[in-house]
């Protein structure tokens, strides 16, 4: 994508980009404000003397994520579960800590979840609050016009989902599939 835009990058560009993302992830953890992938890419391009060009960064971001997105698979029961909850009249939304808005929305659409989820929010969207910041959870309650105590948040990470829901005054349901991803580690 960058080459197609006439941008030549050095061999160490992927390592530089990863380093910028890691700095962003660290800042996001410290501040609970998402540091978008777009900022990491723009900073990496600036390191090699490339000023942002109209449309180049968004196209490069989409190309970057699209390469890996086909590997993202929902759990086998996900769609059936959403359909059953919808049939019972329950509202379901998504809050995702993700450093790009598009990856969340494309995944929801690609897997047929869109008609069952409202809202669908990525932490990369303004105001860029990340879980476990209570404000992102409270935003759902406000959007739905429901008291936080009337909501249950379902997630797979104690650090983000359970802590954030509790901070907002919601119930939390932990789904533990034993996958043991880094973000699922229970904090001390």
mmCIF file with all atom_site columns, N, CA and C in Angstrom, residues 101-133:
data_model
loop_
_atom_site.group_PDB
_atom_site.id
_atom_site.type_symbol
_atom_site.label_atom_id
_atom_site.label_alt_id
_atom_site.label_comp_id
_atom_site.label_asym_id
_atom_site.label_entity_id
_atom_site.label_seq_id
_atom_site.pdbx_PDB_ins_code
_atom_site.Cartn_x
_atom_site.Cartn_y
_atom_site.Cartn_z
_atom_site.occupancy
_atom_site.B_iso_or_equiv
_atom_site.pdbx_formal_charge
_atom_site.auth_seq_id
_atom_site.auth_comp_id
_atom_site.auth_asym_id
_atom_site.auth_atom_id
_atom_site.pdbx_PDB_model_num
ATOM 1  N N  . UNK A 1 101 ? -10.448 1.519   14.612 1.00 0.00 ? 101 UNK A N  1
ATOM 2  C CA . UNK A 1 101 ? -11.909 1.447   14.576 1.00 0.00 ? 101 UNK A CA 1
ATOM 3  C C  . UNK A 1 101 ? -12.379 0.405   13.557 1.00 0.00 ? 101 UNK A C  1
ATOM 4  N N  . UNK A 1 102 ? -11.770 0.434   12.396 1.00 0.00 ? 102 UNK A N  1
ATOM 5  C CA . UNK A 1 102 ? -12.222 -0.418  11.296 1.00 0.00 ? 102 UNK A CA 1
ATOM 6  C C  . UNK A 1 102 ? -12.185 -1.899  11.586 1.00 0.00 ? 102 UNK A C  1
ATOM 7  N N  . UNK A 1 103 ? -11.173 -2.364  12.316 1.00 0.00 ? 103 UNK A N  1
ATOM 8  C CA . UNK A 1 103 ? -11.074 -3.806  12.533 1.00 0.00 ? 103 UNK A CA 1
ATOM 9  C C  . UNK A 1 103 ? -12.266 -4.334  13.317 1.00 0.00 ? 103 UNK A C  1
ATOM 10 N N  . UNK A 1 104 ? -12.753 -3.565  14.258 1.00 0.00 ? 104 UNK A N  1
ATOM 11 C CA . UNK A 1 104 ? -13.897 -4.000  15.064 1.00 0.00 ? 104 UNK A CA 1
ATOM 12 C C  . UNK A 1 104 ? -15.158 -4.034  14.206 1.00 0.00 ? 104 UNK A C  1
ATOM 13 N N  . UNK A 1 105 ? -15.416 -2.960  13.494 1.00 0.00 ? 105 UNK A N  1
ATOM 14 C CA . UNK A 1 105 ? -16.638 -2.879  12.689 1.00 0.00 ? 105 UNK A CA 1
ATOM 15 C C  . UNK A 1 105 ? -16.630 -3.883  11.534 1.00 0.00 ? 105 UNK A C  1
ATOM 16 N N  . UNK A 1 106 ? -15.474 -4.089  10.904 1.00 0.00 ? 106 UNK A N  1
ATOM 17 C CA . UNK A 1 106 ? -15.402 -5.076  9.821  1.00 0.00 ? 106 UNK A CA 1
ATOM 18 C C  . UNK A 1 106 ? -15.637 -6.486  10.349 1.00 0.00 ? 106 UNK A C  1
ATOM 19 N N  . UNK A 1 107 ? -15.088 -6.802  11.519 1.00 0.00 ? 107 UNK A N  1
ATOM 20 C CA . UNK A 1 107 ? -15.286 -8.143  12.092 1.00 0.00 ? 107 UNK A CA 1
ATOM 21 C C  . UNK A 1 107 ? -16.759 -8.378  12.420 1.00 0.00 ? 107 UNK A C  1
ATOM 22 N N  . UNK A 1 108 ? -17.407 -7.392  13.004 1.00 0.00 ? 108 UNK A N  1
ATOM 23 C CA . UNK A 1 108 ? -18.829 -7.516  13.354 1.00 0.00 ? 108 UNK A CA 1
ATOM 24 C C  . UNK A 1 108 ? -19.657 -7.751  12.090 1.00 0.00 ? 108 UNK A C  1
ATOM 25 N N  . UNK A 1 109 ? -19.380 -6.988  11.042 1.00 0.00 ? 109 UNK A N  1
ATOM 26 C CA . UNK A 1 109 ? -20.127 -7.141  9.793  1.00 0.00 ? 109 UNK A CA 1
ATOM 27 C C  . UNK A 1 109 ? -19.810 -8.472  9.109  1.00 0.00 ? 109 UNK A C  1
ATOM 28 N N  . UNK A 1 110 ? -18.532 -8.824  9.044  1.00 0.00 ? 110 UNK A N  1
ATOM 29 C CA . UNK A 1 110 ? -18.112 -10.036 8.328  1.00 0.00 ? 110 UNK A CA 1
ATOM 30 C C  . UNK A 1 110 ? -18.713 -11.301 8.931  1.00 0.00 ? 110 UNK A C  1
ATOM 31 N N  . UNK A 1 111 ? -18.910 -11.310 10.233 1.00 0.00 ? 111 UNK A N  1
ATOM 32 C CA . UNK A 1 111 ? -19.406 -12.526 10.883 1.00 0.00 ? 111 UNK A CA 1
ATOM 33 C C  . UNK A 1 111 ? -20.912 -12.537 11.092 1.00 0.00 ? 111 UNK A C  1
ATOM 34 N N  . UNK A 1 112 ? -21.609 -11.543 10.542 1.00 0.00 ? 112 UNK A N  1
ATOM 35 C CA . UNK A 1 112 ? -23.064 -11.531 10.613 1.00 0.00 ? 112 UNK A CA 1
ATOM 36 C C  . UNK A 1 112 ? -23.637 -11.088 11.949 1.00 0.00 ? 112 UNK A C  1
ATOM 37 N N  . UNK A 1 113 ? -22.851 -10.353 12.727 1.00 0.00 ? 113 UNK A N  1
ATOM 38 C CA . UNK A 1 113 ? -23.281 -9.931  14.058 1.00 0.00 ? 113 UNK A CA 1
ATOM 39 C C  . UNK A 1 113 ? -23.962 -8.560  14.071 1.00 0.00 ? 113 UNK A C  1
ATOM 40 N N  . UNK A 1 114 ? -23.808 -7.799  13.000 1.00 0.00 ? 114 UNK A N  1
ATOM 41 C CA . UNK A 1 114 ? -24.195 -6.385  13.016 1.00 0.00 ? 114 UNK A CA 1
ATOM 42 C C  . UNK A 1 114 ? -25.638 -6.151  13.455 1.00 0.00 ? 114 UNK A C  1
ATOM 43 N N  . UNK A 1 115 ? -26.564 -6.954  12.986 1.00 0.00 ? 115 UNK A N  1
ATOM 44 C CA . UNK A 1 115 ? -27.973 -6.703  13.322 1.00 0.00 ? 115 UNK A CA 1
ATOM 45 C C  . UNK A 1 115 ? -28.306 -7.066  14.774 1.00 0.00 ? 115 UNK A C  1
ATOM 46 N N  . UNK A 1 116 ? -27.387 -7.687  15.477 1.00 0.00 ? 116 UNK A N  1
ATOM 47 C CA . UNK A 1 116 ? -27.630 -8.090  16.864 1.00 0.00 ? 116 UNK A CA 1
ATOM 48 C C  . UNK A 1 116 ? -26.896 -7.224  17.879 1.00 0.00 ? 116 UNK A C  1
ATOM 49 N N  . UNK A 1 117 ? -26.049 -6.325  17.409 1.00 0.00 ? 117 UNK A N  1
ATOM 50 C CA . UNK A 1 117 ? -25.199 -5.544  18.305 1.00 0.00 ? 117 UNK A CA 1
ATOM 51 C C  . UNK A 1 117 ? -25.401 -4.050  18.103 1.00 0.00 ? 117 UNK A C  1
ATOM 52 N N  . UNK A 1 118 ? -25.738 -3.372  19.192 1.00 0.00 ? 118 UNK A N  1
ATOM 53 C CA . UNK A 1 118 ? -25.859 -1.931  19.152 1.00 0.00 ? 118 UNK A CA 1
ATOM 54 C C  . UNK A 1 118 ? -25.756 -1.398  20.578 1.00 0.00 ? 118 UNK A C  1
ATOM 55 N N  . UNK A 1 119 ? -24.680 -0.718  20.890 1.00 0.00 ? 119 UNK A N  1
ATOM 56 C CA . UNK A 1 119 ? -23.661 -0.154  20.021 1.00 0.00 ? 119 UNK A CA 1
ATOM 57 C C  . UNK A 1 119 ? -22.518 -1.129  19.738 1.00 0.00 ? 119 UNK A C  1
ATOM 58 N N  . UNK A 1 120 ? -21.700 -0.753  18.783 1.00 0.00 ? 120 UNK A N  1
ATOM 59 C CA . UNK A 1 120 ? -20.424 -1.407  18.518 1.00 0.00 ? 120 UNK A CA 1
ATOM 60 C C  . UNK A 1 120 ? -19.385 -0.300  18.625 1.00 0.00 ? 120 UNK A C  1
ATOM 61 N N  . UNK A 1 121 ? -18.588 -0.361  19.690 1.00 0.00 ? 121 UNK A N  1
ATOM 62 C CA . UNK A 1 121 ? -17.595 0.680   19.926 1.00 0.00 ? 121 UNK A CA 1
ATOM 63 C C  . UNK A 1 121 ? -16.197 0.107   20.046 1.00 0.00 ? 121 UNK A C  1
ATOM 64 N N  . UNK A 1 122 ? -15.289 0.762   19.396 1.00 0.00 ? 122 UNK A N  1
ATOM 65 C CA . UNK A 1 122 ? -13.869 0.491   19.540 1.00 0.00 ? 122 UNK A CA 1
ATOM 66 C C  . UNK A 1 122 ? -13.281 1.605   20.391 1.00 0.00 ? 122 UNK A C  1
ATOM 67 N N  . UNK A 1 123 ? -12.323 1.265   21.210 1.00 0.00 ? 123 UNK A N  1
ATOM 68 C CA . UNK A 1 123 ? -11.678 2.294   22.020 1.00 0.00 ? 123 UNK A CA 1
ATOM 69 C C  . UNK A 1 123 ? -10.913 3.295   21.154 1.00 0.00 ? 123 UNK A C  1
ATOM 70 N N  . UNK A 1 124 ? -10.715 2.980   19.879 1.00 0.00 ? 124 UNK A N  1
ATOM 71 C CA . UNK A 1 124 ? -10.049 3.922   18.973 1.00 0.00 ? 124 UNK A CA 1
ATOM 72 C C  . UNK A 1 124 ? -10.992 5.037   18.519 1.00 0.00 ? 124 UNK A C  1
ATOM 73 N N  . UNK A 1 125 ? -12.291 4.881   18.806 1.00 0.00 ? 125 UNK A N  1
ATOM 74 C CA . UNK A 1 125 ? -13.258 5.923   18.471 1.00 0.00 ? 125 UNK A CA 1
ATOM 75 C C  . UNK A 1 125 ? -13.267 6.981   19.566 1.00 0.00 ? 125 UNK A C  1
ATOM 76 N N  . UNK A 1 126 ? -13.559 8.201   19.170 1.00 0.00 ? 126 UNK A N  1
ATOM 77 C CA . UNK A 1 126 ? -13.677 9.260   20.170 1.00 0.00 ? 126 UNK A CA 1
ATOM 78 C C  . UNK A 1 126 ? -14.781 8.909   21.146 1.00 0.00 ? 126 UNK A C  1
ATOM 79 N N  . UNK A 1 127 ? -14.568 9.110   22.402 1.00 0.00 ? 127 UNK A N  1
ATOM 80 C CA . UNK A 1 127 ? -13.501 9.859   23.079 1.00 0.00 ? 127 UNK A CA 1
ATOM 81 C C  . UNK A 1 127 ? -12.282 9.015   23.434 1.00 0.00 ? 127 UNK A C  1
ATOM 82 N N  . UNK A 1 128 ? -12.162 7.825   22.867 1.00 0.00 ? 128 UNK A N  1
ATOM 83 C CA . UNK A 1 128 ? -11.005 6.934   22.979 1.00 0.00 ? 128 UNK A CA 1
ATOM 84 C C  . UNK A 1 128 ? -10.770 6.379   24.378 1.00 0.00 ? 128 UNK A C  1
ATOM 85 N N  . UNK A 1 129 ? -11.816 6.239   25.143 1.00 0.00 ? 129 UNK A N  1
ATOM 86 C CA . UNK A 1 129 ? -11.689 5.610   26.453 1.00 0.00 ? 129 UNK A CA 1
ATOM 87 C C  . UNK A 1 129 ? -11.478 4.118   26.260 1.00 0.00 ? 129 UNK A C  1
ATOM 88 N N  . UNK A 1 130 ? -10.607 3.552   27.063 1.00 0.00 ? 130 UNK A N  1
ATOM 89 C CA . UNK A 1 130 ? -10.330 2.113   27.038 1.00 0.00 ? 130 UNK A CA 1
ATOM 90 C C  . UNK A 1 130 ? -10.884 1.455   28.287 1.00 0.00 ? 130 UNK A C  1
ATOM 91 N N  . UNK A 1 131 ? -11.325 0.219   28.123 1.00 0.00 ? 131 UNK A N  1
ATOM 92 C CA . UNK A 1 131 ? -11.649 -0.571  29.307 1.00 0.00 ? 131 UNK A CA 1
ATOM 93 C C  . UNK A 1 131 ? -10.355 -0.746  30.095 1.00 0.00 ? 131 UNK A C  1
ATOM 94 N N  . UNK A 1 132 ? -10.347 -0.609  31.378 1.00 0.00 ? 132 UNK A N  1
ATOM 95 C CA . UNK A 1 132 ? -11.444 -0.645  32.337 1.00 0.00 ? 132 UNK A CA 1
ATOM 96 C C  . UNK A 1 132 ? -11.980 0.722   32.765 1.00 0.00 ? 132 UNK A C  1
ATOM 97 N N  . UNK A 1 133 ? -11.740 1.790   31.994 1.00 0.00 ? 133 UNK A N  1
ATOM 98 C CA . UNK A 1 133 ? -12.289 3.100   32.337 1.00 0.00 ? 133 UNK A CA 1
ATOM 99 C C  . UNK A 1 133 ? -13.813 2.982   32.430 1.00 0.00 ? 133 UNK A C  1
#
